[in-house]
Amino acid sequence: MHNNWKIVGENLNSFFGTVSERCQSILSLSYKYLPQYLRACFLYVGGFSKDMEIDVSKLIRLWIAEQFIKVRSNKRLEVVAEEYLQELIDRSLILVGKQRANGRMKTCKIHDLLRQLCIREAQTDNGLNVINGDFAKAIYYSMQHSSRITRTFIPMPYFRLVFPKRIFSIVSELKLLKVLDVLSIECEFSCVIPELVHLRYVAARIEKALSLAKLRNLQTIILQSLEETELKHPVDIWTMSEIRHVDIGLPLYISNPLDAENHSNGEHPLFLNNLHTLYLHYSPFVEEIITRSPNLKKLKITDRSEHPIFDSLSLLHDLETLQIATFDPMIFSGDIFPPNLKKLKLSYTRLPWEVVNLLANLPSLEVLKGNDAFKGTNWRLDEDVVFRKLKHLKIVAGDLQRWEAGSDNFPMLEQLILHQLRDLEEIPESIGDIMTLKFIQINCCGSGVDTSATKIQEEQQSLENYELQVQITPMKSNIFCYFEVYSKGSTFSQQPDLARATTPVAWNSWDKKPLRNRETVKVPLVRRVIEVSRRASKLLKRTLMGFGKDRPM
């Protein structure tokens, strides 16, 4: 009997092995029939981790940095790259992952069999070296012996746990690098980056002043300072004519372009005409920087104090995505925004609802998000206020109590998301009559909002409309309800009114420290949770740094 089962097992292994081989053979044909311009892009995706959701915007920046994308019909390289990606999706070689609020692709992924094909074909062409992260010595040896030809260095998540101190010495030997993405590694790279003169893409952490004068080909720069550093040096980008994407995190900031012009004898004004994406975190030179970046497509501004930036915003005719976060109330009219704006996210701006209504004049606006961004207890939309193309509306926190609107105010709305509006009485009943509405999400709002959302869904189902999905999270735990508002893109030192407020407190049993009561934001608890998490992270980091070292006798 044992021998019979052994024979069956061998036959099954043979059968499944044959099936796998046939699958690989068919997939290989799919690759061989790919146009030449798509092959490198496809193989590149195989370098990412198994089952990983790949950020599409990042993938496109990497493709451009690798010079895989060629000019097509005078289109921007980013547009051509999106076309390449769509061609791979149409051929079922790349899978669509998550989608953005406006329906565009946010992430993509690749089937494991196709990933294996990518790795096999790339290794055949000596184009990709996927290193097993299980053995630190193997990684170090492999990287040492590929330093002459390596053009891209992107450690996957497991690499952070394998002797991170060695990464510095590894990267310093990769003289021909075009892409360096080590942002996930908490190591210092400011001494290495200036010497890698072929870099086109860099994402790293630094703790010293950084000179980028030699990096003339740089297209993407993403820099963050190491935790607890007091670095306050400016980053000079004004001689980089090829720069396309800039994200400089606190406490770093982009240098004053006026100083750069004076340094160059002021012969010509310095403009970054290729810059399309810019993230400004508390820059003291916001207006000057925006004025010299005329072709921006995406702009994110985080600011503690009011700067005269609004006149310069109106000059950005190509701007499609704008995010503004400020911790001082801003006073401005609704007509300062660029006319081609498609996505607008505001945080802590405290705009009156009358000004919000003026945003309906933006003819291309598809996404509107407000995070504690609007003030006033009554939002009334008259018949002449029409958000003609708005598909996604998200409102988080605020003092809104009464919302008066009709289906004609939002004729194209697909998604309505309301979070932490505990004073809001209800959702306008006529919102349910919007023909395009597909999804309503209610999170930690009052019972009247929950009831009205359920009623809208029931009425639509009675009309045989089963496409409308309603998701409700009742207001049970204030901790989780308020955590979203004050944890994304902000620190508690930037919420002075909340931090200093004197209100009744309750006691929390797990740490015996006072909490604010139900009527106030649970800032102390959330702060302590974050502090505990940071301490645990530091302890783990120190443990890993010492892993493998000889213990003192």
mmCIF file of C-alpha atoms in Angstrom, residues 362-499:
data_model
loop_
_atom_site.group_PDB
_atom_site.id
_atom_site.type_symbol
_atom_site.label_atom_id
_atom_site.label_comp_id
_atom_site.label_asym_id
_atom_site.label_seq_id
_atom_site.Cartn_x
_atom_site.Cartn_y
_atom_site.Cartn_z
ATOM 1 C CA LEU A 362 -13.554 75.412 -10.431
ATOM 2 C CA PRO A 363 -14.731 73.724 -13.642
ATOM 3 C CA SER A 364 -12.477 70.640 -13.390
ATOM 4 C CA LEU A 365 -12.651 69.892 -9.650
ATOM 5 C CA GLU A 366 -13.188 66.144 -9.111
ATOM 6 C CA VAL A 367 -11.986 65.578 -5.530
ATOM 7 C CA LEU A 368 -12.552 67.806 -2.494
ATOM 8 C CA LYS A 369 -11.258 66.764 0.936
ATOM 9 C CA GLY A 370 -11.409 68.772 4.128
ATOM 10 C CA ASN A 371 -9.663 67.741 7.338
ATOM 11 C CA ASP A 372 -10.929 70.091 10.051
ATOM 12 C CA ALA A 373 -10.845 72.578 7.187
ATOM 13 C CA PHE A 374 -14.261 74.248 7.289
ATOM 14 C CA LYS A 375 -16.013 76.278 9.979
ATOM 15 C CA GLY A 376 -19.613 77.169 10.593
ATOM 16 C CA THR A 377 -22.678 75.326 11.813
ATOM 17 C CA ASN A 378 -24.753 75.691 8.634
ATOM 18 C CA TRP A 379 -23.746 74.696 5.093
ATOM 19 C CA ARG A 380 -26.382 75.843 2.646
ATOM 20 C CA LEU A 381 -25.998 75.346 -1.090
ATOM 21 C CA ASP A 382 -28.333 77.396 -3.276
ATOM 22 C CA GLU A 383 -29.487 76.165 -6.671
ATOM 23 C CA ASP A 384 -26.799 78.130 -8.506
ATOM 24 C CA VAL A 385 -23.977 76.401 -6.547
ATOM 25 C CA VAL A 386 -23.125 73.384 -8.682
ATOM 26 C CA PHE A 387 -19.992 71.232 -8.346
ATOM 27 C CA ARG A 388 -20.285 70.021 -11.928
ATOM 28 C CA LYS A 389 -17.518 67.406 -11.985
ATOM 29 C CA LEU A 390 -17.046 66.591 -8.301
ATOM 30 C CA LYS A 391 -16.850 62.815 -7.815
ATOM 31 C CA HIS A 392 -15.432 62.518 -4.298
ATOM 32 C CA LEU A 393 -16.358 64.604 -1.243
ATOM 33 C CA LYS A 394 -14.738 63.935 2.131
ATOM 34 C CA ILE A 395 -15.290 66.025 5.260
ATOM 35 C CA VAL A 396 -13.434 65.185 8.473
ATOM 36 C CA ALA A 397 -14.213 66.983 11.762
ATOM 37 C CA GLY A 398 -15.663 70.423 12.299
ATOM 38 C CA ASP A 399 -18.678 72.072 13.907
ATOM 39 C CA LEU A 400 -21.168 71.503 11.092
ATOM 40 C CA GLN A 401 -24.719 70.953 12.376
ATOM 41 C CA ARG A 402 -27.078 71.555 9.458
ATOM 42 C CA TRP A 403 -26.402 70.658 5.805
ATOM 43 C CA GLU A 404 -28.874 71.886 3.199
ATOM 44 C CA ALA A 405 -28.211 70.585 -0.309
ATOM 45 C CA GLY A 406 -29.914 68.895 -3.236
ATOM 46 C CA SER A 407 -28.933 66.343 -5.824
ATOM 47 C CA ASP A 408 -28.456 69.113 -8.401
ATOM 48 C CA ASN A 409 -25.611 70.611 -6.346
ATOM 49 C CA PHE A 410 -23.511 67.464 -6.885
ATOM 50 C CA PRO A 411 -24.691 65.937 -10.191
ATOM 51 C CA MET A 412 -21.596 63.707 -10.655
ATOM 52 C CA LEU A 413 -20.873 62.703 -7.038
ATOM 53 C CA GLU A 414 -19.798 59.068 -6.629
ATOM 54 C CA GLN A 415 -18.371 58.914 -3.090
ATOM 55 C CA LEU A 416 -19.434 60.746 0.073
ATOM 56 C CA ILE A 417 -17.264 60.301 3.180
ATOM 57 C CA LEU A 418 -18.099 61.928 6.523
ATOM 58 C CA HIS A 419 -15.866 61.436 9.583
ATOM 59 C CA GLN A 420 -16.094 62.834 13.124
ATOM 60 C CA LEU A 421 -19.034 65.158 12.438
ATOM 61 C CA ARG A 422 -20.730 64.412 15.752
ATOM 62 C CA ASP A 423 -22.867 67.599 15.690
ATOM 63 C CA LEU A 424 -24.280 67.054 12.202
ATOM 64 C CA GLU A 425 -28.004 66.343 12.355
ATOM 65 C CA GLU A 426 -28.403 64.342 9.136
ATOM 66 C CA ILE A 427 -27.411 63.886 5.513
ATOM 67 C CA PRO A 428 -29.745 65.747 3.137
ATOM 68 C CA GLU A 429 -32.323 63.246 1.907
ATOM 69 C CA SER A 430 -31.992 64.367 -1.722
ATOM 70 C CA ILE A 431 -28.319 63.286 -1.752
ATOM 71 C CA GLY A 432 -29.689 59.802 -2.315
ATOM 72 C CA ASP A 433 -31.206 60.968 -5.614
ATOM 73 C CA ILE A 434 -27.788 61.546 -7.188
ATOM 74 C CA MET A 435 -27.737 59.055 -10.057
ATOM 75 C CA THR A 436 -23.961 58.523 -9.922
ATOM 76 C CA LEU A 437 -23.666 57.962 -6.152
ATOM 77 C CA LYS A 438 -22.054 54.597 -5.404
ATOM 78 C CA PHE A 439 -20.626 54.798 -1.887
ATOM 79 C CA ILE A 440 -21.358 56.513 1.434
ATOM 80 C CA GLN A 441 -18.992 56.097 4.379
ATOM 81 C CA ILE A 442 -19.900 57.342 7.849
ATOM 82 C CA ASN A 443 -17.312 57.163 10.631
ATOM 83 C CA CYS A 444 -17.887 58.368 14.190
ATOM 84 C CA CYS A 445 -20.700 60.795 13.428
ATOM 85 C CA GLY A 446 -23.920 61.373 15.333
ATOM 86 C CA SER A 447 -26.791 58.888 15.345
ATOM 87 C CA GLY A 448 -28.850 61.146 13.070
ATOM 88 C CA VAL A 449 -26.222 60.867 10.341
ATOM 89 C CA ASP A 450 -26.109 57.080 10.708
ATOM 90 C CA THR A 451 -29.890 56.876 10.500
ATOM 91 C CA SER A 452 -30.165 59.132 7.451
ATOM 92 C CA ALA A 453 -27.450 57.179 5.603
ATOM 93 C CA THR A 454 -29.287 53.921 6.285
ATOM 94 C CA LYS A 455 -32.570 55.489 5.172
ATOM 95 C CA ILE A 456 -31.011 56.660 1.894
ATOM 96 C CA GLN A 457 -29.763 53.153 1.172
ATOM 97 C CA GLU A 458 -33.132 51.575 1.978
ATOM 98 C CA GLU A 459 -34.973 54.022 -0.274
ATOM 99 C CA GLN A 460 -32.581 53.326 -3.140
ATOM 100 C CA GLN A 461 -32.991 49.592 -2.673
ATOM 101 C CA SER A 462 -36.768 50.021 -2.798
ATOM 102 C CA LEU A 463 -36.172 51.569 -6.235
ATOM 103 C CA GLU A 464 -34.075 48.500 -7.162
ATOM 104 C CA ASN A 465 -30.818 50.442 -6.921
ATOM 105 C CA TYR A 466 -28.516 47.955 -5.218
ATOM 106 C CA GLU A 467 -25.275 49.580 -6.378
ATOM 107 C CA LEU A 468 -25.207 52.150 -3.576
ATOM 108 C CA GLN A 469 -23.010 50.832 -0.747
ATOM 109 C CA VAL A 470 -23.236 52.349 2.740
ATOM 110 C CA GLN A 471 -20.565 51.758 5.388
ATOM 111 C CA ILE A 472 -21.197 52.994 8.931
ATOM 112 C CA THR A 473 -18.851 52.970 11.931
ATOM 113 C CA PRO A 474 -20.837 54.181 14.976
ATOM 114 C CA MET A 475 -19.364 56.670 17.425
ATOM 115 C CA LYS A 476 -18.227 54.312 20.182
ATOM 116 C CA SER A 477 -14.535 54.953 20.842
ATOM 117 C CA ASN A 478 -13.460 58.581 20.867
ATOM 118 C CA ILE A 479 -9.827 57.470 20.818
ATOM 119 C CA PHE A 480 -10.075 55.970 17.370
ATOM 120 C CA CYS A 481 -12.544 58.563 16.107
ATOM 121 C CA TYR A 482 -10.213 61.462 16.785
ATOM 122 C CA PHE A 483 -6.953 59.710 16.006
ATOM 123 C CA GLU A 484 -7.321 60.180 12.242
ATOM 124 C CA VAL A 485 -7.671 63.941 12.462
ATOM 125 C CA TYR A 486 -4.579 64.576 14.534
ATOM 126 C CA SER A 487 -2.239 61.831 13.401
ATOM 127 C CA LYS A 488 -1.906 62.407 9.648
ATOM 128 C CA GLY A 489 0.703 64.986 8.757
ATOM 129 C CA SER A 490 0.734 66.815 12.078
ATOM 130 C CA THR A 491 2.463 66.797 15.432
ATOM 131 C CA PHE A 492 0.949 67.661 18.759
ATOM 132 C CA SER A 493 3.232 70.660 19.229
ATOM 133 C CA GLN A 494 1.347 72.126 16.263
ATOM 134 C CA GLN A 495 -1.963 71.903 18.159
ATOM 135 C CA PRO A 496 -1.281 74.364 21.014
ATOM 136 C CA ASP A 497 -4.928 75.086 21.807
ATOM 137 C CA LEU A 498 -5.671 71.402 22.275
ATOM 138 C CA ALA A 499 -2.487 70.629 24.178
#
